[in-house]
């Protein structure tokens, strides 16, 4: 019989093994970005699955990344050096003031459209944890996924599903995935939300990626309270925050 009861948050014991910088560069690779000359962002050739490839077409003009112990800053390869020098004089530890000042500098150069704040988490090793009532599905040829959400059916190569009464009620997929990492995208049918199904789907997805030797990443824009609540519910480890200026 399928166990459909909500699951409890996982108590993680291996937080010290997580390297936030490794997670950061893994996410950059997923977005088709690399770093040259210490702090310049460039597009890199990539053929991995990326449902957001069009969005990732250009590096941000400036990327401000805050870790628990430091703040780093990166610039698109085409940003004039004089602007880079001006921005690097900012106090990076005062993120709010720096964000306002970078915005003003880029606006003055007609290089500002918007900025976006986001938070990225990872999921420490889940070990041998098992998940009843779950199934990994090749999404493109499975009617269960088509009935659940046609977007998943058309777009994603693999889905990690939670079933209730023989029906898919929640799915986690990789919005981007390569041989190093994957980034989660989760959807639960509205009538089944707040019952633990979404939490189970995310952890099941993460467990399967870890078995393949990959880093599971979960991120959301700062204003997305639902995603933030899910991250807190699961005790996910926050590894860095980004402020990207476009």
Short mmCIF file of C-alpha atoms in Angstrom, two decimals:
data_model
loop_
_atom_site.label_atom_id
_atom_site.label_comp_id
_atom_site.label_asym_id
_atom_site.label_seq_id
_atom_site.Cartn_x
_atom_site.Cartn_y
_atom_site.Cartn_z
CA UNK A 1 0.00 0.00 0.00
CA UNK A 2 1.28 3.46 -0.87
CA UNK A 3 2.17 5.58 2.13
CA UNK A 4 0.80 9.06 1.47
CA UNK A 5 1.24 10.62 4.90
CA UNK A 6 3.24 13.87 5.05
CA UNK A 7 6.93 13.42 5.76
CA UNK A 8 8.91 15.15 8.46
CA UNK A 9 11.82 17.49 7.66
CA UNK A 10 15.09 15.65 7.30
CA UNK A 11 17.67 16.22 10.02
CA UNK A 12 20.89 16.72 8.08
CA UNK A 13 24.21 15.80 9.67
CA UNK A 14 26.72 16.55 6.91
CA UNK A 15 26.47 20.31 6.47
CA UNK A 16 30.22 20.74 6.95
CA UNK A 17 30.83 18.71 3.80
CA UNK A 18 29.05 21.25 1.60
CA UNK A 19 31.28 23.74 -0.21
CA UNK A 20 29.23 26.85 -1.10
CA UNK A 21 31.74 27.96 -3.74
CA UNK A 22 31.44 24.60 -5.50
CA UNK A 23 27.65 25.02 -5.49
CA UNK A 24 27.97 28.55 -6.89
CA UNK A 25 30.16 27.55 -9.81
CA UNK A 26 27.97 24.51 -10.46
CA UNK A 27 24.95 26.80 -10.77
CA UNK A 28 26.86 29.13 -13.08
CA UNK A 29 27.64 26.18 -15.35
CA UNK A 30 23.97 25.21 -15.38
CA UNK A 31 23.20 28.74 -16.58
CA UNK A 32 25.82 28.41 -19.33
CA UNK A 33 28.21 30.84 -17.65
CA UNK A 34 31.88 30.74 -16.75
CA UNK A 35 34.36 33.07 -15.05
CA UNK A 36 37.56 34.32 -16.71
CA UNK A 37 40.19 36.78 -15.47
CA UNK A 38 39.04 36.19 -11.87
CA UNK A 39 35.76 38.13 -12.08
CA UNK A 40 34.49 38.38 -15.67
CA UNK A 41 31.37 36.43 -16.67
CA UNK A 42 31.26 34.84 -20.12
CA UNK A 43 28.91 32.53 -21.95
CA UNK A 44 30.28 29.02 -22.37
CA UNK A 45 29.37 26.34 -24.85
CA UNK A 46 26.91 23.91 -23.31
CA UNK A 47 24.58 21.21 -24.54
CA UNK A 48 22.99 20.10 -21.28
CA UNK A 49 19.24 20.28 -20.66
CA UNK A 50 18.15 23.82 -19.80
CA UNK A 51 14.46 24.70 -19.88
CA UNK A 52 15.43 28.34 -19.24
CA UNK A 53 18.11 28.59 -21.93
CA UNK A 54 16.48 31.61 -23.58
CA UNK A 55 16.42 33.45 -20.26
CA UNK A 56 20.08 32.56 -19.74
CA UNK A 57 21.12 34.02 -23.09
CA UNK A 58 23.15 36.91 -21.64
CA UNK A 59 25.25 37.18 -18.46
CA UNK A 60 24.08 39.82 -15.97
CA UNK A 61 25.98 43.10 -16.15
CA UNK A 62 26.90 42.69 -12.49
CA UNK A 63 26.45 39.72 -10.17
CA UNK A 64 26.79 40.28 -6.44
CA UNK A 65 27.07 36.99 -4.53
CA UNK A 66 26.94 36.78 -0.75
CA UNK A 67 28.20 33.68 1.05
CA UNK A 68 28.09 33.16 4.80
CA UNK A 69 31.68 34.40 5.20
CA UNK A 70 32.28 36.74 2.25
CA UNK A 71 30.75 38.67 -0.62
CA UNK A 72 32.04 38.33 -4.19
CA UNK A 73 31.28 40.37 -7.28
CA UNK A 74 31.41 39.48 -10.98
CA UNK A 75 30.98 41.51 -14.16
CA UNK A 76 29.91 40.68 -17.67
CA UNK A 77 32.93 40.48 -19.98
CA UNK A 78 31.75 43.50 -21.98
CA UNK A 79 31.33 45.93 -19.07
CA UNK A 80 33.81 48.82 -19.46
CA UNK A 81 36.76 48.59 -17.09
CA UNK A 82 36.15 52.09 -15.70
CA UNK A 83 32.72 50.97 -14.48
CA UNK A 84 34.24 47.83 -13.00
CA UNK A 85 36.80 49.94 -11.13
CA UNK A 86 34.11 52.28 -9.81
CA UNK A 87 31.88 49.45 -8.60
CA UNK A 88 34.78 47.61 -6.98
CA UNK A 89 35.31 50.61 -4.70
CA UNK A 90 31.95 49.90 -3.07
CA UNK A 91 31.71 48.32 0.37
CA UNK A 92 30.52 44.85 -0.63
CA UNK A 93 29.59 43.90 2.92
CA UNK A 94 26.90 46.61 2.99
CA UNK A 95 24.73 44.83 0.44
CA UNK A 96 21.73 47.18 0.61
CA UNK A 97 23.76 50.35 0.10
CA UNK A 98 25.93 48.65 -2.53
CA UNK A 99 22.84 47.49 -4.43
CA UNK A 100 21.52 51.05 -4.55
CA UNK A 101 24.91 52.44 -5.60
CA UNK A 102 25.47 49.84 -8.33
CA UNK A 103 21.99 50.58 -9.66
CA UNK A 104 22.83 54.29 -9.84
CA UNK A 105 26.18 53.64 -11.55
CA UNK A 106 24.64 51.39 -14.19
CA UNK A 107 21.70 53.75 -14.75
CA UNK A 108 24.10 56.62 -15.39
CA UNK A 109 25.76 54.47 -18.07
CA UNK A 110 22.38 53.42 -19.54
CA UNK A 111 23.18 49.81 -18.61
CA UNK A 112 20.44 49.14 -16.07
CA UNK A 113 17.07 47.53 -16.65
CA UNK A 114 16.34 45.68 -13.41
CA UNK A 115 17.91 43.78 -10.56
CA UNK A 116 16.80 40.48 -9.10
CA UNK A 117 17.58 38.95 -5.73
CA UNK A 118 17.65 35.18 -5.39
CA UNK A 119 18.60 32.56 -2.81
CA UNK A 120 20.17 29.19 -3.56
CA UNK A 121 20.15 26.13 -1.31
CA UNK A 122 21.51 22.64 -1.53
CA UNK A 123 20.43 19.36 0.00
CA UNK A 124 23.09 17.51 1.99
CA UNK A 125 23.60 13.81 1.39
CA UNK A 126 20.37 11.89 1.95
CA UNK A 127 22.19 8.57 2.13
CA UNK A 128 19.92 5.54 1.97
CA UNK A 129 16.70 7.42 2.74
CA UNK A 130 13.81 5.87 0.80
CA UNK A 131 10.55 7.41 -0.37
CA UNK A 132 7.40 5.32 -0.59
CA UNK A 133 4.75 6.31 -3.10
CA UNK A 134 7.26 7.80 -5.54
CA UNK A 135 8.31 6.96 -9.07
CA UNK A 136 10.92 8.29 -11.51
CA UNK A 137 9.29 8.62 -14.91
CA UNK A 138 10.56 9.31 -18.41
CA UNK A 139 8.23 12.27 -18.77
CA UNK A 140 7.93 12.39 -22.55
CA UNK A 141 6.22 9.02 -22.92
CA UNK A 142 4.16 8.54 -19.76
CA UNK A 143 0.40 9.22 -19.69
CA UNK A 144 0.49 9.76 -15.91
CA UNK A 145 2.64 12.85 -16.42
CA UNK A 146 0.55 14.04 -19.35
CA UNK A 147 -2.55 13.87 -17.15
CA UNK A 148 -0.72 15.64 -14.33
CA UNK A 149 0.64 18.57 -16.32
CA UNK A 150 1.14 18.75 -20.11
CA UNK A 151 4.05 21.17 -19.62
CA UNK A 152 6.04 18.44 -17.89
CA UNK A 153 4.98 15.97 -20.57
CA UNK A 154 6.28 18.15 -23.39
CA UNK A 155 9.31 19.80 -21.85
CA UNK A 156 11.15 17.71 -19.26
CA UNK A 157 13.02 14.47 -20.02
CA UNK A 158 12.65 13.00 -16.53
CA UNK A 159 10.14 13.59 -13.74
CA UNK A 160 10.28 12.54 -10.10
CA UNK A 161 6.69 11.97 -9.09
CA UNK A 162 4.72 11.44 -5.92
CA UNK A 163 1.59 9.33 -6.39
CA UNK A 164 -1.61 9.30 -4.36
CA UNK A 165 -4.31 6.77 -5.19
CA UNK A 166 -2.50 5.89 -8.45
CA UNK A 167 -2.47 9.54 -9.52
CA UNK A 168 0.53 11.86 -9.81
CA UNK A 169 -0.10 14.72 -7.40
CA UNK A 170 3.34 16.33 -7.22
CA UNK A 171 6.44 16.35 -9.42
CA UNK A 172 9.96 17.64 -9.12
CA UNK A 173 12.07 18.00 -12.25
CA UNK A 174 15.41 19.54 -13.13
CA UNK A 175 14.85 22.86 -14.86
CA UNK A 176 18.53 22.58 -15.75
CA UNK A 177 20.78 19.56 -15.41
CA UNK A 178 24.28 18.57 -16.52
CA UNK A 179 26.79 15.95 -15.43
CA UNK A 180 27.65 17.95 -12.32
CA UNK A 181 24.41 19.34 -10.88
CA UNK A 182 20.70 19.92 -11.30
CA UNK A 183 18.32 22.69 -10.26
CA UNK A 184 14.88 21.82 -8.94
CA UNK A 185 11.51 22.94 -10.27
CA UNK A 186 8.51 21.70 -8.29
CA UNK A 187 4.79 21.66 -9.00
CA UNK A 188 2.00 20.19 -6.87
CA UNK A 189 -1.65 20.06 -7.89
CA UNK A 190 -3.49 22.84 -6.01
CA UNK A 191 -5.86 20.49 -4.21
CA UNK A 192 -2.93 18.49 -2.80
CA UNK A 193 -0.78 21.33 -1.53
CA UNK A 194 0.29 21.73 2.12
CA UNK A 195 0.07 17.96 2.66
CA UNK A 196 3.77 17.10 2.35
CA UNK A 197 3.67 15.85 -1.23
CA UNK A 198 5.84 18.67 -2.60
CA UNK A 199 8.42 18.13 0.13
CA UNK A 200 8.61 14.45 -0.67
CA UNK A 201 8.99 15.15 -4.40
CA UNK A 202 11.92 17.52 -3.85
CA UNK A 203 13.75 15.09 -1.57
CA UNK A 204 13.11 12.17 -3.92
CA UNK A 205 14.50 14.20 -6.84
CA UNK A 206 17.54 15.22 -4.79
CA UNK A 207 18.20 11.66 -3.69
CA UNK A 208 18.18 10.40 -7.27
CA UNK A 209 20.59 13.15 -8.38
CA UNK A 210 22.93 12.34 -5.51
CA UNK A 211 22.95 8.68 -6.51
CA UNK A 212 24.17 9.87 -9.92
CA UNK A 213 26.94 11.89 -8.27
CA UNK A 214 25.31 15.27 -8.88
CA UNK A 215 24.70 18.32 -6.68
CA UNK A 216 21.00 19.09 -6.11
CA UNK A 217 20.31 22.83 -6.04
CA UNK A 218 17.11 24.65 -5.14
CA UNK A 219 16.74 28.38 -5.74
CA UNK A 220 14.06 31.04 -5.78
CA UNK A 221 13.72 34.78 -6.14
CA UNK A 222 13.67 36.54 -2.80
CA UNK A 223 10.01 37.55 -3.06
CA UNK A 224 8.72 33.99 -3.63
CA UNK A 225 7.38 33.21 -0.17
CA UNK A 226 6.02 29.77 -1.13
CA UNK A 227 9.42 28.55 -2.29
CA UNK A 228 11.09 30.10 0.74
CA UNK A 229 8.66 28.33 3.05
CA UNK A 230 9.33 25.00 1.35
CA UNK A 231 13.08 25.47 1.75
CA UNK A 232 12.66 26.23 5.44
CA UNK A 233 10.26 23.31 5.93
CA UNK A 234 12.86 20.94 4.50
CA UNK A 235 15.74 22.47 6.48
CA UNK A 236 17.63 23.06 3.26
CA UNK A 237 21.09 24.57 3.56
CA UNK A 238 21.33 28.09 2.16
CA UNK A 239 24.65 28.31 0.30
CA UNK A 240 24.55 31.80 -1.21
CA UNK A 241 22.42 34.78 -2.21
CA UNK A 242 22.68 36.56 -5.56
CA UNK A 243 21.80 40.06 -6.65
CA UNK A 244 21.96 40.23 -10.44
CA UNK A 245 21.85 43.53 -12.31
CA UNK A 246 20.61 43.41 -15.89
#
